[in-house]
CSV table of C-alpha atoms in Angstrom, one decimal:
chain,number,residue,atom,x,y,z
A,1,UNK,CA,0.0,0.0,0.0
A,2,UNK,CA,1.2,3.5,-0.8
A,3,UNK,CA,-0.4,6.9,-0.5
A,4,UNK,CA,1.6,10.1,-0.1
A,5,UNK,CA,1.4,13.7,-1.1
A,6,UNK,CA,4.3,15.5,-2.8
A,7,UNK,CA,4.5,19.3,-2.6
A,8,UNK,CA,5.0,20.8,-6.0
A,9,UNK,CA,4.2,23.8,-8.1
A,10,UNK,CA,1.4,24.0,-10.5
A,11,UNK,CA,2.9,23.7,-14.0
A,12,UNK,CA,0.4,25.9,-15.8
A,13,UNK,CA,0.9,29.6,-15.3
A,14,UNK,CA,3.5,31.9,-13.9
A,15,UNK,CA,1.7,32.4,-10.5
A,16,UNK,CA,3.4,29.4,-9.0
A,17,UNK,CA,0.6,28.0,-6.8
A,18,UNK,CA,1.5,25.3,-4.4
A,19,UNK,CA,-0.1,21.9,-5.1
A,20,UNK,CA,0.1,18.5,-3.4
A,21,UNK,CA,0.4,15.7,-5.9
A,22,UNK,CA,-1.4,12.6,-4.6
A,23,UNK,CA,0.7,9.5,-5.3
A,24,UNK,CA,-0.4,5.9,-5.0
A,25,UNK,CA,1.6,2.9,-6.3
A,26,UNK,CA,3.9,5.3,-8.1
A,27,UNK,CA,1.1,6.9,-10.1
A,28,UNK,CA,-0.5,10.3,-9.8
A,29,UNK,CA,-4.1,9.9,-8.7
A,30,UNK,CA,-5.0,13.5,-7.9
A,31,UNK,CA,-4.1,16.9,-6.7
A,32,UNK,CA,-4.9,19.0,-3.6
A,33,UNK,CA,-4.2,22.7,-3.0
A,34,UNK,CA,-1.3,23.2,-0.6
A,35,UNK,CA,-2.5,24.9,2.6
A,36,UNK,CA,-0.2,27.6,4.0
A,37,UNK,CA,1.6,28.1,0.7
A,38,UNK,CA,2.6,31.8,0.4
A,39,UNK,CA,1.1,32.1,-3.1
A,40,UNK,CA,-2.2,30.4,-2.9
A,41,UNK,CA,-2.8,29.2,0.7
A,42,UNK,CA,-5.0,26.2,-0.1
A,43,UNK,CA,-6.8,27.6,-3.1
A,44,UNK,CA,-6.5,26.7,-6.8
A,45,UNK,CA,-8.1,27.6,-10.1
A,46,UNK,CA,-9.6,24.9,-12.4
A,47,UNK,CA,-6.3,24.4,-14.1
A,48,UNK,CA,-4.5,23.7,-10.9
A,49,UNK,CA,-7.2,21.3,-9.7
A,50,UNK,CA,-6.7,19.2,-12.9
A,51,UNK,CA,-2.9,19.7,-13.4
A,52,UNK,CA,-2.1,16.0,-12.8
A,53,UNK,CA,-4.3,14.8,-15.6
A,54,UNK,CA,-1.9,15.0,-18.5
A,55,UNK,CA,0.8,13.1,-16.8
A,56,UNK,CA,-0.6,9.6,-17.4
A,57,UNK,CA,-2.9,10.6,-20.3
A,58,UNK,CA,-3.0,8.3,-23.2
A,59,UNK,CA,-3.3,11.3,-25.5
A,60,UNK,CA,0.0,12.7,-24.3
A,61,UNK,CA,2.6,13.0,-27.1
A,62,UNK,CA,5.6,11.0,-26.2
A,63,UNK,CA,7.5,11.1,-29.6
A,64,UNK,CA,8.1,13.8,-32.1
A,65,UNK,CA,5.5,13.8,-35.0
A,66,UNK,CA,6.1,15.2,-38.4
A,67,UNK,CA,3.0,16.3,-40.5
A,68,UNK,CA,2.8,14.6,-43.8
A,69,UNK,CA,-0.3,15.3,-46.0
A,70,UNK,CA,-3.3,15.0,-43.7
A,71,UNK,CA,-1.7,13.0,-41.0
A,72,UNK,CA,1.3,12.7,-38.8
A,73,UNK,CA,4.1,10.2,-38.7
A,74,UNK,CA,6.5,9.4,-35.8
A,75,UNK,CA,10.0,10.6,-36.1
A,76,UNK,CA,13.3,10.7,-34.2
A,77,UNK,CA,14.3,13.9,-32.3
A,78,UNK,CA,17.2,14.3,-34.7
A,79,UNK,CA,15.0,14.2,-37.8
A,80,UNK,CA,12.4,16.5,-36.2
A,81,UNK,CA,14.8,19.1,-35.0
A,82,UNK,CA,16.8,18.9,-38.3
A,83,UNK,CA,13.6,19.6,-40.2
A,84,UNK,CA,12.7,22.6,-37.9
A,85,UNK,CA,16.2,24.0,-38.3
A,86,UNK,CA,16.3,23.7,-42.1
A,87,UNK,CA,12.8,25.1,-42.6
A,88,UNK,CA,13.5,28.1,-40.3
A,89,UNK,CA,16.7,28.8,-42.2
A,90,UNK,CA,14.9,28.5,-45.5
A,91,UNK,CA,12.0,30.8,-44.5
A,92,UNK,CA,14.4,33.4,-43.0
A,93,UNK,CA,16.4,33.5,-46.2
A,94,UNK,CA,13.4,33.6,-48.5
A,95,UNK,CA,11.0,35.8,-46.6
A,96,UNK,CA,13.2,37.6,-44.0
A,97,UNK,CA,13.4,37.3,-40.2
A,98,UNK,CA,10.2,39.3,-39.6
A,99,UNK,CA,8.2,36.5,-41.3
A,100,UNK,CA,8.9,34.3,-38.2
A,101,UNK,CA,7.5,34.6,-34.7
A,102,UNK,CA,8.1,32.6,-31.5
A,103,UNK,CA,5.7,31.8,-28.7
A,104,UNK,CA,7.1,30.8,-25.3
A,105,UNK,CA,5.2,29.6,-22.4
A,106,UNK,CA,4.4,30.2,-18.7
A,107,UNK,CA,4.8,26.4,-18.3
A,108,UNK,CA,8.5,26.7,-19.0
A,109,UNK,CA,11.2,27.9,-16.7
A,110,UNK,CA,12.6,31.5,-16.7
A,111,UNK,CA,15.8,30.1,-18.2
A,112,UNK,CA,14.0,28.3,-21.0
A,113,UNK,CA,12.0,31.4,-21.8
A,114,UNK,CA,15.2,33.5,-21.8
A,115,UNK,CA,16.8,31.1,-24.2
A,116,UNK,CA,13.9,31.3,-26.6
A,117,UNK,CA,13.9,35.1,-26.7
A,118,UNK,CA,17.7,35.0,-27.2
A,119,UNK,CA,17.3,32.5,-30.0
A,120,UNK,CA,14.6,34.6,-31.5
A,121,UNK,CA,16.5,37.9,-31.4
A,122,UNK,CA,20.1,36.8,-31.8
A,123,UNK,CA,19.9,33.8,-34.1
A,124,UNK,CA,16.8,34.5,-36.2
A,125,UNK,CA,16.9,38.3,-35.8
A,126,UNK,CA,13.3,39.1,-35.0
A,127,UNK,CA,11.6,40.7,-32.0
A,128,UNK,CA,8.4,38.7,-32.8
A,129,UNK,CA,8.4,36.9,-29.5
A,130,UNK,CA,5.4,36.6,-27.2
A,131,UNK,CA,3.9,34.1,-24.7
A,132,UNK,CA,0.9,31.9,-24.1
A,133,UNK,CA,-0.7,34.1,-21.4
A,134,UNK,CA,-1.7,36.7,-24.1
A,135,UNK,CA,-3.3,34.2,-26.5
B,1,UNK,CA,1.2,12.5,20.3
B,2,UNK,CA,2.2,9.3,22.2
B,3,UNK,CA,-1.2,7.7,22.8
B,4,UNK,CA,-2.0,8.0,19.1
B,5,UNK,CA,1.4,6.7,18.0
B,6,UNK,CA,1.2,3.8,20.4
B,7,UNK,CA,-2.3,2.8,19.2
B,8,UNK,CA,-1.3,3.1,15.5
B,9,UNK,CA,1.9,1.1,16.1
B,10,UNK,CA,-0.2,-1.6,17.8
B,11,UNK,CA,-2.7,-1.8,15.0
B,12,UNK,CA,0.0,-2.0,12.4
B,13,UNK,CA,2.1,-4.6,14.2
B,14,UNK,CA,-0.9,-6.8,14.9
B,15,UNK,CA,-1.9,-6.5,11.3
B,16,UNK,CA,-5.3,-5.2,12.1
B,17,UNK,CA,-4.7,-2.4,9.6
B,18,UNK,CA,-2.5,-2.2,6.6
B,19,UNK,CA,-2.1,1.5,6.8
B,20,UNK,CA,-2.9,4.6,8.8
B,21,UNK,CA,-4.1,7.7,7.0
B,22,UNK,CA,-3.0,10.8,8.9
B,23,UNK,CA,-0.5,13.6,8.6
B,24,UNK,CA,3.2,13.5,8.2
B,25,UNK,CA,4.2,17.1,9.1
B,26,UNK,CA,1.6,19.1,7.3
B,27,UNK,CA,0.8,16.6,4.6
B,28,UNK,CA,-1.7,13.8,4.2
B,29,UNK,CA,0.2,10.5,4.3
B,30,UNK,CA,-0.5,6.8,4.7
B,31,UNK,CA,1.7,5.2,7.3
B,32,UNK,CA,2.3,1.5,6.6
B,33,UNK,CA,5.3,0.8,8.8
B,34,UNK,CA,5.7,1.4,12.6
B,35,UNK,CA,9.2,2.8,12.0
B,36,UNK,CA,7.7,5.8,10.1
B,37,UNK,CA,5.5,6.9,13.0
B,38,UNK,CA,8.0,9.4,14.3
B,39,UNK,CA,6.8,11.6,11.6
B,40,UNK,CA,3.1,11.3,12.6
B,41,UNK,CA,1.6,14.7,13.4
B,42,UNK,CA,-1.8,16.3,13.8
B,43,UNK,CA,-1.6,19.2,11.5
B,44,UNK,CA,-3.9,22.2,12.0
B,45,UNK,CA,-4.0,22.4,8.2
B,46,UNK,CA,-7.0,20.3,7.4
B,47,UNK,CA,-7.4,18.1,4.3
B,48,UNK,CA,-10.4,15.9,3.5
B,49,UNK,CA,-9.0,12.7,4.9
B,50,UNK,CA,-12.3,10.7,4.7
B,51,UNK,CA,-12.5,11.6,1.0
B,52,UNK,CA,-9.0,10.3,0.5
B,53,UNK,CA,-9.8,7.2,2.5
B,54,UNK,CA,-12.8,6.5,0.2
B,55,UNK,CA,-10.4,6.7,-2.8
B,56,UNK,CA,-7.9,4.3,-1.0
B,57,UNK,CA,-10.6,1.8,-0.2
B,58,UNK,CA,-11.4,1.7,-3.9
B,59,UNK,CA,-7.7,1.3,-4.9
B,60,UNK,CA,-7.1,-1.4,-2.3
B,61,UNK,CA,-10.3,-3.4,-2.2
B,62,UNK,CA,-8.9,-5.8,0.5
B,63,UNK,CA,-7.2,-3.1,2.6
B,64,UNK,CA,-8.2,-2.2,6.1
B,65,UNK,CA,-7.2,1.3,7.2
B,66,UNK,CA,-6.8,3.4,10.3
B,67,UNK,CA,-8.0,7.0,10.0
B,68,UNK,CA,-7.2,10.1,11.9
B,69,UNK,CA,-10.5,11.8,12.7
B,70,UNK,CA,-11.2,15.2,14.1
B,71,UNK,CA,-14.9,16.1,14.8
B,72,UNK,CA,-15.4,17.2,11.3
B,73,UNK,CA,-13.7,14.2,9.8
B,74,UNK,CA,-15.9,11.9,11.9
B,75,UNK,CA,-19.0,13.6,10.7
B,76,UNK,CA,-17.8,13.2,7.1
B,77,UNK,CA,-16.9,9.6,7.7
B,78,UNK,CA,-20.3,8.8,9.0
B,79,UNK,CA,-22.0,10.3,5.9
B,80,UNK,CA,-19.6,8.5,3.6
B,81,UNK,CA,-20.4,5.2,5.3
B,82,UNK,CA,-24.1,5.8,5.0
B,83,UNK,CA,-23.7,6.5,1.4
B,84,UNK,CA,-21.7,3.4,0.8
B,85,UNK,CA,-18.6,5.2,-0.2
B,86,UNK,CA,-16.6,3.8,2.7
B,87,UNK,CA,-17.0,0.3,4.1
B,88,UNK,CA,-17.1,0.7,7.9
B,89,UNK,CA,-15.6,-2.8,8.6
B,90,UNK,CA,-12.5,-1.6,6.7
B,91,UNK,CA,-11.8,1.5,8.7
B,92,UNK,CA,-10.6,2.1,12.3
B,93,UNK,CA,-11.1,5.7,13.2
B,94,UNK,CA,-8.8,7.2,15.9
B,95,UNK,CA,-10.1,10.4,17.4
B,96,UNK,CA,-8.3,13.7,17.9
B,97,UNK,CA,-9.8,16.7,19.7
B,98,UNK,CA,-9.0,20.1,18.2
B,99,UNK,CA,-7.5,22.8,20.4
B,100,UNK,CA,-9.3,26.0,21.3
B,101,UNK,CA,-7.5,28.0,18.7
B,102,UNK,CA,-8.5,25.8,15.8
B,103,UNK,CA,-12.0,25.3,17.1
B,104,UNK,CA,-12.5,29.0,17.1
B,105,UNK,CA,-10.8,29.6,13.8
B,106,UNK,CA,-13.1,27.0,12.2
B,107,UNK,CA,-16.2,28.3,14.0
B,108,UNK,CA,-16.9,24.6,14.9
B,109,UNK,CA,-19.8,23.6,17.0
B,110,UNK,CA,-18.3,20.1,17.9
B,111,UNK,CA,-14.5,20.3,17.6
B,112,UNK,CA,-14.1,16.7,18.8
B,113,UNK,CA,-15.1,13.2,17.7
B,114,UNK,CA,-17.2,10.7,19.8
B,115,UNK,CA,-14.1,9.0,21.2
B,116,UNK,CA,-11.0,11.1,21.9
B,117,UNK,CA,-7.6,9.4,21.9
B,118,UNK,CA,-5.6,12.5,21.8
B,119,UNK,CA,-6.2,16.1,23.0
B,120,UNK,CA,-8.7,17.6,25.4
B,121,UNK,CA,-12.3,18.3,24.4
B,122,UNK,CA,-12.9,22.1,24.2
B,123,UNK,CA,-16.3,23.7,23.6
B,124,UNK,CA,-16.7,25.1,20.2
B,125,UNK,CA,-18.8,28.0,19.0
B,126,UNK,CA,-20.6,27.8,15.7
B,127,UNK,CA,-20.3,31.0,13.6
B,128,UNK,CA,-23.7,32.3,12.8
B,129,UNK,CA,-22.9,36.0,12.6
B,130,UNK,CA,-23.1,36.4,8.8
B,131,UNK,CA,-26.3,34.3,8.5
B,132,UNK,CA,-27.9,36.5,11.2
B,133,UNK,CA,-26.8,39.6,9.5
B,134,UNK,CA,-28.3,38.3,6.2
B,135,UNK,CA,-31.5,37.4,7.8
B,136,UNK,CA,-31.9,40.9,9.1
B,137,UNK,CA,-31.8,42.2,5.5
B,138,UNK,CA,-34.9,42.4,3.4
B,139,UNK,CA,-35.3,40.0,0.6
B,140,UNK,CA,-34.0,42.2,-2.2
B,141,UNK,CA,-31.0,43.3,-0.3
B,142,UNK,CA,-30.2,39.7,0.6
B,143,UNK,CA,-30.6,38.6,-3.0
B,144,UNK,CA,-28.2,41.4,-4.1
B,145,UNK,CA,-25.7,40.3,-1.5
B,146,UNK,CA,-25.7,36.7,-2.8
B,147,UNK,CA,-25.6,37.7,-6.5
B,148,UNK,CA,-22.6,40.0,-5.8
B,149,UNK,CA,-20.9,37.0,-4.1
B,150,UNK,CA,-21.7,34.6,-6.9
B,151,UNK,CA,-20.4,37.1,-9.4
B,152,UNK,CA,-16.9,36.6,-8.0
B,153,UNK,CA,-16.9,32.8,-8.8
B,154,UNK,CA,-14.1,31.7,-11.2
B,155,UNK,CA,-15.7,28.2,-11.6
B,156,UNK,CA,-12.7,26.4,-10.3
B,157,UNK,CA,-14.9,23.6,-8.8
B,158,UNK,CA,-12.7,23.8,-5.7
B,159,UNK,CA,-15.8,23.8,-3.4
B,160,UNK,CA,-16.9,20.5,-5.0
B,161,UNK,CA,-13.5,19.0,-5.3
B,162,UNK,CA,-12.4,19.5,-1.7
B,163,UNK,CA,-15.8,18.5,-0.3
B,164,UNK,CA,-15.8,15.1,1.5
B,165,UNK,CA,-19.5,14.8,0.7
B,166,UNK,CA,-19.2,15.3,-3.1
B,167,UNK,CA,-18.7,11.8,-4.4
B,168,UNK,CA,-21.1,11.5,-7.4
B,169,UNK,CA,-19.8,9.9,-10.6
B,170,UNK,CA,-21.6,12.5,-12.7
B,171,UNK,CA,-21.9,16.0,-11.3
B,172,UNK,CA,-25.0,18.2,-11.8
B,173,UNK,CA,-22.6,21.2,-11.9
B,174,UNK,CA,-21.2,19.9,-15.2
B,175,UNK,CA,-24.6,19.3,-16.7
B,176,UNK,CA,-25.1,21.8,-19.5
B,177,UNK,CA,-28.9,21.3,-19.5
B,178,UNK,CA,-29.0,22.5,-15.9
B,179,UNK,CA,-26.3,25.1,-15.9
B,180,UNK,CA,-25.2,26.9,-19.1
B,181,UNK,CA,-21.5,26.2,-19.8
B,182,UNK,CA,-18.7,28.4,-21.1
B,183,UNK,CA,-19.1,31.4,-18.9
B,184,UNK,CA,-17.4,32.9,-15.9
B,185,UNK,CA,-19.0,33.6,-13.5
B,186,UNK,CA,-21.0,30.4,-14.0
B,187,UNK,CA,-24.8,30.9,-14.5
B,188,UNK,CA,-26.1,32.9,-11.6
B,189,UNK,CA,-27.6,31.9,-9.2
B,190,UNK,CA,-28.1,28.4,-10.7
B,191,UNK,CA,-24.6,27.1,-10.2
B,192,UNK,CA,-24.4,27.9,-6.5
B,193,UNK,CA,-28.0,27.0,-5.7
B,194,UNK,CA,-27.7,23.6,-7.4
B,195,UNK,CA,-24.7,22.9,-5.3
B,196,UNK,CA,-26.5,24.2,-2.2
B,197,UNK,CA,-29.5,21.9,-2.8
B,198,UNK,CA,-27.2,19.0,-3.2
B,199,UNK,CA,-25.7,19.7,0.2
B,200,UNK,CA,-29.1,19.1,1.8
B,201,UNK,CA,-28.8,16.1,4.1
B,202,UNK,CA,-25.1,15.8,3.4
B,203,UNK,CA,-23.1,19.0,4.5
B,204,UNK,CA,-21.4,18.4,7.8
B,205,UNK,CA,-20.2,22.0,8.1
B,206,UNK,CA,-16.5,21.2,7.9
B,207,UNK,CA,-15.8,24.5,6.1
B,208,UNK,CA,-13.3,23.1,3.7
B,209,UNK,CA,-15.2,24.6,0.8
B,210,UNK,CA,-14.9,28.1,2.1
B,211,UNK,CA,-11.2,27.6,2.9
B,212,UNK,CA,-10.6,26.4,-0.7
B,213,UNK,CA,-12.6,29.2,-2.4
B,214,UNK,CA,-10.2,31.6,-4.2
B,215,UNK,CA,-12.9,34.1,-4.6
B,216,UNK,CA,-13.8,34.3,-0.9
B,217,UNK,CA,-17.5,33.4,-1.3
B,218,UNK,CA,-19.1,32.7,2.1
B,219,UNK,CA,-20.2,29.2,0.9
B,220,UNK,CA,-20.4,27.8,4.4
B,221,UNK,CA,-23.1,30.3,5.3
B,222,UNK,CA,-25.1,29.3,2.2
B,223,UNK,CA,-24.9,25.7,3.2
B,224,UNK,CA,-25.7,26.5,6.9
B,225,UNK,CA,-29.0,27.7,5.7
B,226,UNK,CA,-29.6,24.4,3.9
B,227,UNK,CA,-28.5,22.5,7.0
B,228,UNK,CA,-30.9,24.4,9.1
B,229,UNK,CA,-33.8,23.8,6.7
B,230,UNK,CA,-33.1,20.0,6.7
B,231,UNK,CA,-33.0,20.1,10.5
B,232,UNK,CA,-36.2,22.1,10.8
B,233,UNK,CA,-38.1,20.0,8.3
B,234,UNK,CA,-36.9,16.5,9.0
B,235,UNK,CA,-35.1,16.8,12.3
B,236,UNK,CA,-32.0,15.5,10.7
B,237,UNK,CA,-28.4,16.6,11.2
B,238,UNK,CA,-25.8,15.0,8.9
B,239,UNK,CA,-22.8,13.3,10.4
B,240,UNK,CA,-24.2,12.4,13.9
B,241,UNK,CA,-24.9,8.7,13.7
B,242,UNK,CA,-24.4,5.8,11.2
B,243,UNK,CA,-27.7,4.2,12.2
B,244,UNK,CA,-30.0,7.2,11.7
B,245,UNK,CA,-31.3,7.2,8.2
B,246,UNK,CA,-31.0,10.4,6.2
B,247,UNK,CA,-34.2,12.0,4.9
B,248,UNK,CA,-33.6,11.0,1.3
B,249,UNK,CA,-33.0,7.5,2.5
B,250,UNK,CA,-36.4,6.9,4.0
B,251,UNK,CA,-38.8,9.1,2.1
B,252,UNK,CA,-39.6,6.2,-0.2
B,253,UNK,CA,-40.6,3.4,2.2
B,254,UNK,CA,-43.7,5.0,3.6
B,255,UNK,CA,-42.5,5.5,7.1
B,256,UNK,CA,-42.1,9.2,6.7
B,257,UNK,CA,-45.1,11.4,7.3
B,258,UNK,CA,-45.1,14.6,5.4
B,259,UNK,CA,-45.5,17.4,8.0
B,260,UNK,CA,-48.8,19.3,7.8
B,261,UNK,CA,-47.3,22.6,6.8
B,262,UNK,CA,-45.7,21.0,3.7
B,263,UNK,CA,-48.9,19.3,2.4
């Protein structure tokens, strides 16, 4: 038998609400708001209340997919990233850097978001960078 | 803590229970080995332990569990047993009395369970202030008050999710035919009144809903009104005894006589 709760941070937005992940038999079975947490003190929004659901979801993407015609096919990371790099390069050369935009996410760390804007500005050469909270 | 630790240790070592659901520090935790019991604590931060237990009994259909119960947990446990969500033969409740500070903070009328293994019983005082203030208002003013409260709702479902008495497989609050979807605040006042009606004969006034509400809606006061109506009409208070049938449990078999004033 196993049941424990693991303090964590809600992965969805930048607020950083404290959650307790409910774990039984090594699997996430639910989430509770963390009482006494300085950000949310035992309260959550609907995203926080359901933030465990994607972890074991059957619909979760576990491999890179490349769109071909109407469908997708599985690919290796090397192939997928290679395709993204070559297409970005091609579009930049043909249409100019302003034809490309980047969207980062509150779900990523500060460091990851910093890297994406750096990549956008320094590598591609565009200020077209925004984030999911303004969608 | 010692009497509680000793009792849990004994139950675990004798194999009478496979695990004890309580708190490790501030967090809900299932103790399965006597060596872990040093970490056992009675946190003033309350979580819906009986609701978690119902989940664990489902996960471990053969498992027998010890359960830490405060007054509110015991009332929840009793209702969950009556509604067949917890099998009473597979739970050993161990009672803890809340201290004065927590009893007052919670505005709890009975801050202790039937049998107290740890702590001293203190007398609680139920918080009726807001309800009394509302009742002094005229109808229109009262309606305006509640509508302005409901307008703050962000539809997180926290009140339902944290509630130890919310155990339905399908929830009326997600039924588009009853409550129009896709809006925040959710349809007023239907969303909150549907939930209030469903608390009739169930709500044990633990107050976890109000603690979990990010919008600060005085939900407990709303459900207190429902509790009082059920008490006045049927003489029933949820959570007091496993034997006493709830109003919705015996309306159907003919033993119940509809009071004159309701005919």
